[in-house]
mmCIF file with all atom_site columns, C-alpha atoms in Angstrom:
data_model
loop_
_atom_site.group_PDB
_atom_site.id
_atom_site.type_symbol
_atom_site.label_atom_id
_atom_site.label_alt_id
_atom_site.label_comp_id
_atom_site.label_asym_id
_atom_site.label_entity_id
_atom_site.label_seq_id
_atom_site.pdbx_PDB_ins_code
_atom_site.Cartn_x
_atom_site.Cartn_y
_atom_site.Cartn_z
_atom_site.occupancy
_atom_site.B_iso_or_equiv
_atom_site.pdbx_formal_charge
_atom_site.auth_seq_id
_atom_site.auth_comp_id
_atom_site.auth_asym_id
_atom_site.auth_atom_id
_atom_site.pdbx_PDB_model_num
ATOM 1   C CA . ASP A 1 1   ? 5.874   -11.785 7.097   1.00 61.00 ? 24  ASP A CA 1
ATOM 2   C CA . ALA A 1 2   ? 3.632   -11.958 10.161  1.00 62.00 ? 25  ALA A CA 1
ATOM 3   C CA . LYS A 1 3   ? -0.124  -11.775 9.836   1.00 84.00 ? 26  LYS A CA 1
ATOM 4   C CA . THR A 1 4   ? -2.116  -8.939  11.400  1.00 92.00 ? 27  THR A CA 1
ATOM 5   C CA . THR A 1 5   ? -5.650  -8.754  12.789  1.00 94.00 ? 28  THR A CA 1
ATOM 6   C CA . GLN A 1 6   ? -7.607  -5.498  12.849  1.00 96.00 ? 29  GLN A CA 1
ATOM 7   C CA . PRO A 1 7   ? -11.236 -4.641  13.596  1.00 97.00 ? 30  PRO A CA 1
ATOM 8   C CA . THR A 1 8   ? -13.286 -4.267  10.452  1.00 95.00 ? 31  THR A CA 1
ATOM 9   C CA . SER A 1 9   ? -14.667 -0.838  11.311  1.00 97.00 ? 32  SER A CA 1
ATOM 10  C CA . MET A 1 10  ? -14.619 1.872   13.977  1.00 97.00 ? 33  MET A CA 1
ATOM 11  C CA . ASP A 1 11  ? -16.256 5.242   14.589  1.00 97.00 ? 34  ASP A CA 1
ATOM 12  C CA . CYS A 1 12  ? -14.722 8.254   16.279  1.00 97.00 ? 35  CYS A CA 1
ATOM 13  C CA . ALA A 1 13  ? -16.148 11.658  17.173  1.00 97.00 ? 36  ALA A CA 1
ATOM 14  C CA . GLU A 1 14  ? -14.532 14.626  15.477  1.00 97.00 ? 37  GLU A CA 1
ATOM 15  C CA . GLY A 1 15  ? -11.898 16.232  17.713  1.00 97.00 ? 38  GLY A CA 1
ATOM 16  C CA . ARG A 1 16  ? -11.448 13.149  19.854  1.00 97.00 ? 39  ARG A CA 1
ATOM 17  C CA . ALA A 1 17  ? -8.527  10.735  19.727  1.00 97.00 ? 40  ALA A CA 1
ATOM 18  C CA . ALA A 1 18  ? -8.921  7.752   17.419  1.00 98.00 ? 41  ALA A CA 1
ATOM 19  C CA . ASN A 1 19  ? -7.237  4.601   18.728  1.00 98.00 ? 42  ASN A CA 1
ATOM 20  C CA . LEU A 1 20  ? -6.858  1.874   16.126  1.00 98.00 ? 43  LEU A CA 1
ATOM 21  C CA . PRO A 1 21  ? -5.675  -1.503  17.439  1.00 97.00 ? 44  PRO A CA 1
ATOM 22  C CA . CYS A 1 22  ? -3.705  -4.182  15.622  1.00 96.00 ? 45  CYS A CA 1
ATOM 23  C CA . ASN A 1 23  ? -2.749  -7.671  16.739  1.00 95.00 ? 46  ASN A CA 1
ATOM 24  C CA . HIS A 1 24  ? 0.414   -9.260  15.354  1.00 93.00 ? 47  HIS A CA 1
ATOM 25  C CA . SER A 1 25  ? 1.084   -12.091 17.780  1.00 92.00 ? 48  SER A CA 1
ATOM 26  C CA . THR A 1 26  ? 3.472   -13.962 15.431  1.00 90.00 ? 49  THR A CA 1
ATOM 27  C CA . ILE A 1 27  ? 5.727   -10.999 14.741  1.00 90.00 ? 50  ILE A CA 1
ATOM 28  C CA . SER A 1 28  ? 9.429   -11.805 14.469  1.00 87.00 ? 51  SER A CA 1
ATOM 29  C CA . GLY A 1 29  ? 12.266  -9.886  16.058  1.00 86.00 ? 52  GLY A CA 1
ATOM 30  C CA . ASN A 1 30  ? 13.332  -8.204  12.819  1.00 83.00 ? 53  ASN A CA 1
ATOM 31  C CA . GLU A 1 31  ? 9.845   -7.193  11.668  1.00 87.00 ? 54  GLU A CA 1
ATOM 32  C CA . TYR A 1 32  ? 8.650   -3.629  11.801  1.00 89.00 ? 55  TYR A CA 1
ATOM 33  C CA . VAL A 1 33  ? 5.067   -2.451  12.264  1.00 92.00 ? 56  VAL A CA 1
ATOM 34  C CA . TYR A 1 34  ? 3.872   -0.083  9.530   1.00 92.00 ? 57  TYR A CA 1
ATOM 35  C CA . TRP A 1 35  ? 0.656   1.878   9.204   1.00 95.00 ? 58  TRP A CA 1
ATOM 36  C CA . TYR A 1 36  ? -0.817  3.171   5.969   1.00 95.00 ? 59  TYR A CA 1
ATOM 37  C CA . ARG A 1 37  ? -4.183  4.671   5.222   1.00 96.00 ? 60  ARG A CA 1
ATOM 38  C CA . GLN A 1 38  ? -6.315  4.860   2.115   1.00 95.00 ? 61  GLN A CA 1
ATOM 39  C CA . ILE A 1 39  ? -8.788  7.646   1.673   1.00 94.00 ? 62  ILE A CA 1
ATOM 40  C CA . HIS A 1 40  ? -11.633 6.689   -0.632  1.00 87.00 ? 63  HIS A CA 1
ATOM 41  C CA . SER A 1 41  ? -10.474 5.766   -4.148  1.00 82.00 ? 64  SER A CA 1
ATOM 42  C CA . GLN A 1 42  ? -6.971  7.183   -3.636  1.00 91.00 ? 65  GLN A CA 1
ATOM 43  C CA . GLY A 1 43  ? -3.639  5.346   -3.386  1.00 93.00 ? 66  GLY A CA 1
ATOM 44  C CA . PRO A 1 44  ? -2.517  4.397   0.140   1.00 93.00 ? 67  PRO A CA 1
ATOM 45  C CA . GLN A 1 45  ? -0.524  6.916   2.166   1.00 93.00 ? 68  GLN A CA 1
ATOM 46  C CA . TYR A 1 46  ? 2.257   6.093   4.610   1.00 91.00 ? 69  TYR A CA 1
ATOM 47  C CA . ILE A 1 47  ? 1.568   7.191   8.195   1.00 94.00 ? 70  ILE A CA 1
ATOM 48  C CA . ILE A 1 48  ? 4.188   5.835   10.567  1.00 93.00 ? 71  ILE A CA 1
ATOM 49  C CA . HIS A 1 49  ? 6.278   2.778   11.427  1.00 91.00 ? 72  HIS A CA 1
ATOM 50  C CA . GLY A 1 50  ? 8.188   1.373   14.402  1.00 91.00 ? 73  GLY A CA 1
ATOM 51  C CA . LEU A 1 51  ? 10.138  -1.595  15.717  1.00 90.00 ? 74  LEU A CA 1
ATOM 52  C CA . LYS A 1 52  ? 10.054  -1.606  19.524  1.00 90.00 ? 75  LYS A CA 1
ATOM 53  C CA . ASN A 1 53  ? 9.824   1.937   20.793  1.00 87.00 ? 76  ASN A CA 1
ATOM 54  C CA . ASN A 1 54  ? 6.800   4.164   20.597  1.00 93.00 ? 77  ASN A CA 1
ATOM 55  C CA . GLU A 1 55  ? 6.948   6.584   17.698  1.00 94.00 ? 78  GLU A CA 1
ATOM 56  C CA . THR A 1 56  ? 5.333   9.954   16.992  1.00 96.00 ? 79  THR A CA 1
ATOM 57  C CA . ASN A 1 57  ? 5.231   12.170  13.938  1.00 93.00 ? 80  ASN A CA 1
ATOM 58  C CA . GLU A 1 58  ? 3.084   15.014  12.702  1.00 93.00 ? 81  GLU A CA 1
ATOM 59  C CA . MET A 1 59  ? 0.292   12.646  11.672  1.00 93.00 ? 82  MET A CA 1
ATOM 60  C CA . ALA A 1 60  ? 0.027   10.094  14.458  1.00 97.00 ? 83  ALA A CA 1
ATOM 61  C CA . SER A 1 61  ? 1.536   8.150   17.335  1.00 98.00 ? 84  SER A CA 1
ATOM 62  C CA . LEU A 1 62  ? 2.339   4.451   17.347  1.00 98.00 ? 85  LEU A CA 1
ATOM 63  C CA . ILE A 1 63  ? 2.288   2.538   20.613  1.00 97.00 ? 86  ILE A CA 1
ATOM 64  C CA . ILE A 1 64  ? 3.823   -0.958  20.522  1.00 96.00 ? 87  ILE A CA 1
ATOM 65  C CA . THR A 1 65  ? 3.383   -3.286  23.496  1.00 96.00 ? 88  THR A CA 1
ATOM 66  C CA . GLU A 1 66  ? 6.487   -4.534  25.267  1.00 94.00 ? 89  GLU A CA 1
ATOM 67  C CA . ASP A 1 67  ? 6.032   -8.074  23.909  1.00 95.00 ? 90  ASP A CA 1
ATOM 68  C CA . ARG A 1 68  ? 5.431   -6.541  20.444  1.00 95.00 ? 91  ARG A CA 1
ATOM 69  C CA . LYS A 1 69  ? 2.376   -8.724  19.896  1.00 95.00 ? 92  LYS A CA 1
ATOM 70  C CA . SER A 1 70  ? 0.068   -5.754  19.392  1.00 96.00 ? 93  SER A CA 1
ATOM 71  C CA . SER A 1 71  ? 0.133   -2.073  18.629  1.00 96.00 ? 94  SER A CA 1
ATOM 72  C CA . THR A 1 72  ? -2.165  0.945   18.543  1.00 97.00 ? 95  THR A CA 1
ATOM 73  C CA . LEU A 1 73  ? -2.213  3.798   16.081  1.00 98.00 ? 96  LEU A CA 1
ATOM 74  C CA . ILE A 1 74  ? -3.392  7.029   17.687  1.00 98.00 ? 97  ILE A CA 1
ATOM 75  C CA . LEU A 1 75  ? -4.742  9.990   15.747  1.00 97.00 ? 98  LEU A CA 1
ATOM 76  C CA . PRO A 1 76  ? -4.773  12.588  18.550  1.00 96.00 ? 99  PRO A CA 1
ATOM 77  C CA . HIS A 1 77  ? -7.506  14.898  17.249  1.00 95.00 ? 100 HIS A CA 1
ATOM 78  C CA . ALA A 1 78  ? -9.468  13.182  14.517  1.00 97.00 ? 101 ALA A CA 1
ATOM 79  C CA . THR A 1 79  ? -10.954 15.302  11.742  1.00 97.00 ? 102 THR A CA 1
ATOM 80  C CA . LEU A 1 80  ? -13.458 14.422  9.032   1.00 97.00 ? 103 LEU A CA 1
ATOM 81  C CA . ARG A 1 81  ? -10.532 14.140  6.611   1.00 95.00 ? 104 ARG A CA 1
ATOM 82  C CA . ASP A 1 82  ? -9.173  11.231  8.655   1.00 97.00 ? 105 ASP A CA 1
ATOM 83  C CA . THR A 1 83  ? -12.081 9.056   7.499   1.00 98.00 ? 106 THR A CA 1
ATOM 84  C CA . ALA A 1 84  ? -10.265 6.272   5.657   1.00 97.00 ? 107 ALA A CA 1
ATOM 85  C CA . VAL A 1 85  ? -9.246  2.609   5.732   1.00 95.00 ? 108 VAL A CA 1
ATOM 86  C CA . TYR A 1 86  ? -6.209  2.094   7.967   1.00 97.00 ? 109 TYR A CA 1
ATOM 87  C CA . TYR A 1 87  ? -3.845  -0.790  7.277   1.00 95.00 ? 110 TYR A CA 1
ATOM 88  C CA . CYS A 1 88  ? -1.499  -2.320  9.823   1.00 95.00 ? 111 CYS A CA 1
ATOM 89  C CA . ILE A 1 89  ? 1.354   -4.240  8.196   1.00 91.00 ? 112 ILE A CA 1
ATOM 90  C CA . VAL A 1 90  ? 4.309   -6.073  9.670   1.00 88.00 ? 113 VAL A CA 1
ATOM 91  C CA . ARG A 1 91  ? 7.333   -6.614  7.523   1.00 83.00 ? 114 ARG A CA 1
ATOM 92  C CA . ALA A 1 92  ? 11.040  -7.234  7.843   1.00 73.00 ? 115 ALA A CA 1
ATOM 93  C CA . ASN A 1 93  ? 12.980  -4.171  6.761   1.00 65.00 ? 116 ASN A CA 1
ATOM 94  C CA . THR A 1 94  ? 14.842  -6.281  4.258   1.00 64.00 ? 117 THR A CA 1
ATOM 95  C CA . GLY A 1 95  ? 11.611  -7.489  2.671   1.00 63.00 ? 118 GLY A CA 1
ATOM 96  C CA . ASN A 1 96  ? 10.312  -6.191  -0.630  1.00 66.00 ? 119 ASN A CA 1
ATOM 97  C CA . GLN A 1 97  ? 6.600   -6.761  -0.208  1.00 73.00 ? 120 GLN A CA 1
ATOM 98  C CA . PHE A 1 98  ? 3.834   -5.209  1.864   1.00 77.00 ? 121 PHE A CA 1
ATOM 99  C CA . TYR A 1 99  ? 0.785   -7.377  2.591   1.00 81.00 ? 122 TYR A CA 1
ATOM 100 C CA . PHE A 1 100 ? -2.060  -4.929  3.113   1.00 83.00 ? 123 PHE A CA 1
ATOM 101 C CA . GLY A 1 101 ? -4.934  -7.074  4.362   1.00 84.00 ? 124 GLY A CA 1
ATOM 102 C CA . THR A 1 102 ? -8.409  -5.520  4.621   1.00 86.00 ? 125 THR A CA 1
ATOM 103 C CA . GLY A 1 103 ? -7.644  -2.915  7.303   1.00 93.00 ? 126 GLY A CA 1
ATOM 104 C CA . THR A 1 104 ? -9.958  -0.950  9.612   1.00 96.00 ? 127 THR A CA 1
ATOM 105 C CA . SER A 1 105 ? -12.504 1.418   8.123   1.00 96.00 ? 128 SER A CA 1
ATOM 106 C CA . LEU A 1 106 ? -12.486 4.496   10.380  1.00 98.00 ? 129 LEU A CA 1
ATOM 107 C CA . THR A 1 107 ? -15.408 6.897   10.172  1.00 98.00 ? 130 THR A CA 1
ATOM 108 C CA . VAL A 1 108 ? -15.021 10.252  11.899  1.00 98.00 ? 131 VAL A CA 1
ATOM 109 C CA . ILE A 1 109 ? -18.425 11.565  12.918  1.00 97.00 ? 132 ILE A CA 1
ATOM 110 C CA . PRO A 1 110 ? -19.185 15.301  13.149  1.00 95.00 ? 133 PRO A CA 1
ATOM 111 C CA . ASN B 2 1   ? 7.756   16.718  -8.691  1.00 70.00 ? 53  ASN B CA 1
ATOM 112 C CA . ALA B 2 2   ? 4.756   14.903  -10.115 1.00 78.00 ? 54  ALA B CA 1
ATOM 113 C CA . GLY B 2 3   ? 5.508   11.884  -7.907  1.00 92.00 ? 55  GLY B CA 1
ATOM 114 C CA . VAL B 2 4   ? 3.953   8.692   -9.242  1.00 95.00 ? 56  VAL B CA 1
ATOM 115 C CA . THR B 2 5   ? 1.659   8.999   -12.245 1.00 96.00 ? 57  THR B CA 1
ATOM 116 C CA . GLN B 2 6   ? -0.438  6.339   -13.948 1.00 97.00 ? 58  GLN B CA 1
ATOM 117 C CA . THR B 2 7   ? -1.845  6.167   -17.454 1.00 97.00 ? 59  THR B CA 1
ATOM 118 C CA . PRO B 2 8   ? -4.707  5.731   -18.242 1.00 97.00 ? 60  PRO B CA 1
ATOM 119 C CA . LYS B 2 9   ? -7.028  6.653   -15.349 1.00 95.00 ? 61  LYS B CA 1
ATOM 120 C CA . PHE B 2 10  ? -9.940  4.592   -16.674 1.00 96.00 ? 62  PHE B CA 1
ATOM 121 C CA . ARG B 2 11  ? -10.285 1.864   -19.276 1.00 96.00 ? 63  ARG B CA 1
ATOM 122 C CA . VAL B 2 12  ? -12.940 -0.558  -20.434 1.00 97.00 ? 64  VAL B CA 1
ATOM 123 C CA . LEU B 2 13  ? -11.794 -3.694  -22.260 1.00 97.00 ? 65  LEU B CA 1
ATOM 124 C CA . LYS B 2 14  ? -13.601 -6.576  -23.858 1.00 97.00 ? 66  LYS B CA 1
ATOM 125 C CA . THR B 2 15  ? -12.641 -10.102 -22.845 1.00 97.00 ? 67  THR B CA 1
ATOM 126 C CA . GLY B 2 16  ? -9.583  -11.229 -24.773 1.00 97.00 ? 68  GLY B CA 1
ATOM 127 C CA . GLN B 2 17  ? -8.280  -7.748  -25.557 1.00 97.00 ? 69  GLN B CA 1
ATOM 128 C CA . SER B 2 18  ? -4.822  -6.670  -24.469 1.00 96.00 ? 70  SER B CA 1
ATOM 129 C CA . MET B 2 19  ? -3.564  -3.474  -22.932 1.00 96.00 ? 71  MET B CA 1
ATOM 130 C CA . THR B 2 20  ? -0.618  -1.924  -21.124 1.00 97.00 ? 72  THR B CA 1
ATOM 131 C CA . LEU B 2 21  ? -0.769  0.241   -18.027 1.00 97.00 ? 73  LEU B CA 1
ATOM 132 C CA . LEU B 2 22  ? 2.025   2.739   -17.609 1.00 97.00 ? 74  LEU B CA 1
ATOM 133 C CA . CYS B 2 23  ? 3.498   3.873   -14.323 1.00 98.00 ? 75  CYS B CA 1
ATOM 134 C CA . ALA B 2 24  ? 6.035   6.681   -14.173 1.00 97.00 ? 76  ALA B CA 1
ATOM 135 C CA . GLN B 2 25  ? 7.911   8.171   -11.230 1.00 96.00 ? 77  GLN B CA 1
ATOM 136 C CA . ASP B 2 26  ? 10.210  11.175  -11.118 1.00 94.00 ? 78  ASP B CA 1
ATOM 137 C CA . MET B 2 27  ? 11.749  10.566  -7.679  1.00 90.00 ? 79  MET B CA 1
ATOM 138 C CA . ASN B 2 28  ? 14.637  8.399   -8.916  1.00 90.00 ? 80  ASN B CA 1
ATOM 139 C CA . HIS B 2 29  ? 13.321  5.465   -6.875  1.00 90.00 ? 81  HIS B CA 1
ATOM 140 C CA . GLU B 2 30  ? 14.867  2.041   -7.404  1.00 89.00 ? 82  GLU B CA 1
ATOM 141 C CA . TYR B 2 31  ? 11.859  -0.055  -6.388  1.00 90.00 ? 83  TYR B CA 1
ATOM 142 C CA . MET B 2 32  ? 8.515   -0.078  -8.168  1.00 92.00 ? 84  MET B CA 1
ATOM 143 C CA . TYR B 2 33  ? 5.367   -2.134  -7.576  1.00 93.00 ? 85  TYR B CA 1
ATOM 144 C CA . TRP B 2 34  ? 2.045   -3.003  -9.157  1.00 96.00 ? 86  TRP B CA 1
ATOM 145 C CA . TYR B 2 35  ? -0.951  -3.802  -6.932  1.00 95.00 ? 87  TYR B CA 1
ATOM 146 C CA . ARG B 2 36  ? -4.580  -4.584  -7.622  1.00 96.00 ? 88  ARG B CA 1
ATOM 147 C CA . GLN B 2 37  ? -7.484  -3.782  -5.356  1.00 95.00 ? 89  GLN B CA 1
ATOM 148 C CA . ASP B 2 38  ? -10.843 -5.485  -5.726  1.00 93.00 ? 90  ASP B CA 1
ATOM 149 C CA . PRO B 2 39  ? -13.997 -4.031  -4.129  1.00 86.00 ? 91  PRO B CA 1
ATOM 150 C CA . GLY B 2 40  ? -13.913 -4.295  -0.332  1.00 81.00 ? 92  GLY B CA 1
ATOM 151 C CA . MET B 2 41  ? -10.462 -5.843  -0.367  1.00 83.00 ? 93  MET B CA 1
ATOM 152 C CA . GLY B 2 42  ? -6.988  -4.710  0.532   1.00 85.00 ? 94  GLY B CA 1
ATOM 153 C CA . LEU B 2 43  ? -4.227  -4.308  -2.012  1.00 89.00 ? 95  LEU B CA 1
ATOM 154 C CA . ARG B 2 44  ? -2.554  -7.386  -3.416  1.00 92.00 ? 96  ARG B CA 1
ATOM 155 C CA . LEU B 2 45  ? 0.894   -7.278  -4.992  1.00 91.00 ? 97  LEU B CA 1
ATOM 156 C CA . ILE B 2 46  ? 1.051   -8.411  -8.636  1.00 95.00 ? 98  ILE B CA 1
ATOM 157 C CA . HIS B 2 47  ? 4.675   -7.854  -9.616  1.00 95.00 ? 99  HIS B CA 1
ATOM 158 C CA . TYR B 2 48  ? 7.503   -5.667  -8.437  1.00 92.00 ? 100 TYR B CA 1
ATOM 159 C CA . SER B 2 49  ? 10.932  -4.510  -9.552  1.00 92.00 ? 101 SER B CA 1
ATOM 160 C CA . VAL B 2 50  ? 14.031  -3.770  -7.506  1.00 88.00 ? 102 VAL B CA 1
ATOM 161 C CA . GLY B 2 51  ? 15.826  -1.997  -10.322 1.00 90.00 ? 103 GLY B CA 1
ATOM 162 C CA . GLU B 2 52  ? 16.006  -1.294  -14.030 1.00 93.00 ? 104 GLU B CA 1
ATOM 163 C CA . GLY B 2 53  ? 15.844  -4.502  -16.032 1.00 94.00 ? 105 GLY B CA 1
ATOM 164 C CA . THR B 2 54  ? 14.633  -6.656  -13.098 1.00 93.00 ? 106 THR B CA 1
ATOM 165 C CA . THR B 2 55  ? 11.171  -7.914  -12.217 1.00 95.00 ? 107 THR B CA 1
ATOM 166 C CA . ALA B 2 56  ? 9.755   -10.399 -9.705  1.00 92.00 ? 108 ALA B CA 1
ATOM 167 C CA . LYS B 2 57  ? 6.410   -12.027 -8.988  1.00 93.00 ? 109 LYS B CA 1
ATOM 168 C CA . GLY B 2 58  ? 4.232   -10.919 -6.142  1.00 90.00 ? 110 GLY B CA 1
ATOM 169 C CA . GLU B 2 59  ? 1.168   -12.482 -4.577  1.00 88.00 ? 111 GLU B CA 1
ATOM 170 C CA . VAL B 2 60  ? -1.109  -12.625 -7.662  1.00 94.00 ? 112 VAL B CA 1
ATOM 171 C CA . PRO B 2 61  ? 1.033   -12.577 -10.843 1.00 96.00 ? 113 PRO B CA 1
ATOM 172 C CA . ASP B 2 62  ? -1.009  -14.864 -13.124 1.00 96.00 ? 114 ASP B CA 1
ATOM 173 C CA . GLY B 2 63  ? -2.384  -13.203 -16.251 1.00 96.00 ? 115 GLY B CA 1
ATOM 174 C CA . TYR B 2 64  ? -0.013  -10.238 -16.054 1.00 98.00 ? 116 TYR B CA 1
ATOM 175 C CA . ASN B 2 65  ? 3.413   -9.399  -17.399 1.00 97.00 ? 117 ASN B CA 1
ATOM 176 C CA . VAL B 2 66  ? 5.671   -6.492  -16.513 1.00 97.00 ? 118 VAL B CA 1
ATOM 177 C CA . SER B 2 67  ? 8.725   -4.720  -17.851 1.00 97.00 ? 119 SER B CA 1
ATOM 178 C CA . ARG B 2 68  ? 11.141  -2.187  -16.390 1.00 97.00 ? 120 ARG B CA 1
ATOM 179 C CA . LEU B 2 69  ? 13.234  -1.024  -19.317 1.00 95.00 ? 121 LEU B CA 1
ATOM 180 C CA . LYS B 2 70  ? 13.829  2.407   -17.815 1.00 95.00 ? 122 LYS B CA 1
ATOM 181 C CA . LYS B 2 71  ? 14.289  3.203   -14.150 1.00 95.00 ? 123 LYS B CA 1
ATOM 182 C CA . GLN B 2 72  ? 11.452  5.702   -14.099 1.00 96.00 ? 124 GLN B CA 1
ATOM 183 C CA . ASN B 2 73  ? 8.848   3.501   -15.830 1.00 97.00 ? 125 ASN B CA 1
ATOM 184 C CA . PHE B 2 74  ? 7.140   0.256   -14.867 1.00 98.00 ? 126 PHE B CA 1
ATOM 185 C CA . LEU B 2 75  ? 4.695   -1.261  -17.346 1.00 98.00 ? 127 LEU B CA 1
ATOM 186 C CA . LEU B 2 76  ? 1.947   -3.749  -16.532 1.00 98.00 ? 128 LEU B CA 1
ATOM 187 C CA . GLY B 2 77  ? 0.555   -5.777  -19.417 1.00 98.00 ? 129 GLY B CA 1
ATOM 188 C CA . LEU B 2 78  ? -2.585  -7.828  -19.786 1.00 96.00 ? 130 LEU B CA 1
ATOM 189 C CA . GLU B 2 79  ? -2.219  -10.082 -22.821 1.00 92.00 ? 131 GLU B CA 1
ATOM 190 C CA . SER B 2 80  ? -5.757  -11.469 -22.856 1.00 96.00 ? 132 SER B CA 1
ATOM 191 C CA . ALA B 2 81  ? -8.033  -9.646  -20.450 1.00 96.00 ? 133 ALA B CA 1
ATOM 192 C CA . ALA B 2 82  ? -10.577 -11.577 -18.386 1.00 97.00 ? 134 ALA B CA 1
ATOM 193 C CA . PRO B 2 83  ? -13.542 -10.290 -16.329 1.00 96.00 ? 135 PRO B CA 1
ATOM 194 C CA . SER B 2 84  ? -11.683 -11.460 -13.190 1.00 96.00 ? 136 SER B CA 1
ATOM 195 C CA . GLN B 2 85  ? -9.121  -8.749  -13.904 1.00 97.00 ? 137 GLN B CA 1
ATOM 196 C CA . THR B 2 86  ? -11.684 -6.004  -13.371 1.00 97.00 ? 138 THR B CA 1
ATOM 197 C CA . SER B 2 87  ? -10.088 -4.028  -10.572 1.00 97.00 ? 139 SER B CA 1
ATOM 198 C CA . VAL B 2 88  ? -8.345  -0.821  -9.565  1.00 97.00 ? 140 VAL B CA 1
ATOM 199 C CA . TYR B 2 89  ? -4.628  -0.984  -10.252 1.00 98.00 ? 141 TYR B CA 1
ATOM 200 C CA . PHE B 2 90  ? -2.162  0.985   -8.172  1.00 97.00 ? 142 PHE B CA 1
ATOM 201 C CA . CYS B 2 91  ? 1.479   1.577   -8.893  1.00 97.00 ? 143 CYS B CA 1
ATOM 202 C CA . ALA B 2 92  ? 3.968   2.501   -6.170  1.00 94.00 ? 144 ALA B CA 1
ATOM 203 C CA . SER B 2 93  ? 7.655   3.275   -5.835  1.00 92.00 ? 145 SER B CA 1
ATOM 204 C CA . SER B 2 94  ? 10.142  3.378   -2.972  1.00 88.00 ? 146 SER B CA 1
ATOM 205 C CA . VAL B 2 95  ? 13.785  3.898   -2.138  1.00 80.00 ? 147 VAL B CA 1
ATOM 206 C CA . PRO B 2 96  ? 15.619  0.719   -1.160  1.00 67.00 ? 148 PRO B CA 1
ATOM 207 C CA . GLY B 2 97  ? 17.866  0.007   1.769   1.00 57.00 ? 149 GLY B CA 1
ATOM 208 C CA . GLY B 2 98  ? 17.469  -0.052  5.536   1.00 51.00 ? 150 GLY B CA 1
ATOM 209 C CA . ARG B 2 99  ? 14.938  2.269   7.087   1.00 50.00 ? 151 ARG B CA 1
ATOM 210 C CA . LEU B 2 100 ? 14.293  4.007   3.793   1.00 49.00 ? 152 LEU B CA 1
ATOM 211 C CA . THR B 2 101 ? 12.178  1.116   2.515   1.00 57.00 ? 153 THR B CA 1
ATOM 212 C CA . TYR B 2 102 ? 9.398   2.035   4.904   1.00 65.00 ? 154 TYR B CA 1
ATOM 213 C CA . GLU B 2 103 ? 7.555   4.431   2.671   1.00 81.00 ? 155 GLU B CA 1
ATOM 214 C CA . GLN B 2 104 ? 5.960   3.500   -0.612  1.00 87.00 ? 156 GLN B CA 1
ATOM 215 C CA . TYR B 2 105 ? 4.594   6.346   -2.720  1.00 90.00 ? 157 TYR B CA 1
ATOM 216 C CA . PHE B 2 106 ? 1.427   5.445   -4.564  1.00 94.00 ? 158 PHE B CA 1
ATOM 217 C CA . GLY B 2 107 ? -0.071  6.662   -7.797  1.00 96.00 ? 159 GLY B CA 1
ATOM 218 C CA . PRO B 2 108 ? -3.741  7.677   -8.175  1.00 95.00 ? 160 PRO B CA 1
ATOM 219 C CA . GLY B 2 109 ? -4.823  4.330   -9.619  1.00 96.00 ? 161 GLY B CA 1
ATOM 220 C CA . THR B 2 110 ? -6.241  2.993   -12.899 1.00 97.00 ? 162 THR B CA 1
ATOM 221 C CA . ARG B 2 111 ? -9.813  1.742   -12.881 1.00 96.00 ? 163 ARG B CA 1
ATOM 222 C CA . LEU B 2 112 ? -10.106 -1.172  -15.326 1.00 97.00 ? 164 LEU B CA 1
ATOM 223 C CA . THR B 2 113 ? -13.318 -2.889  -16.298 1.00 97.00 ? 165 THR B CA 1
ATOM 224 C CA . VAL B 2 114 ? -13.311 -6.033  -18.429 1.00 97.00 ? 166 VAL B CA 1
ATOM 225 C CA . THR B 2 115 ? -16.649 -6.947  -19.968 1.00 96.00 ? 167 THR B CA 1
#
């Protein structure tokens, strides 16, 4: 599974869009990009995933570059409850394991 | 549905003691996983199971054993606890196959301290 690189921490003002970047320059053609988040002391929570096309659901949007070497998770209107560690993971859909890494600690500021 | 539950929530062990952590899921999921999370670190996979009666090693399996005798339960055992096993342990489950493997459902965690 490809390795990912994320910033260690980010701040975002409440109500503004939070844009969390992820680099995955060694991603293979059959690997998906997944995003999870972990709110303090809780188990991780699935957010969204994608292969090539941009994806949107009720929680977030995922923008994947055309060369698939990077992606951005967008929380359109961040709230205080979005303060969490966000993990970007790439994994083949046939794989059994997720490698979580250390993620980005997002702090939403009032 | 209770989802994924873990027992116990907290435990303190002395070095050399043994214990078993229980994970239960009521979603009829085939796949189950055990992770550990050390302070300031991401989750690391210990062992996982792709079905009843099967187990496989993950990233950090040493010092742990697992069993999946029933589809809904996944047990993690520490035979001789060491201080290095102080951590928060998370269990997860998922449905196998194609796009459905994208979402793992996590339990609330077990905080284990080994003194």
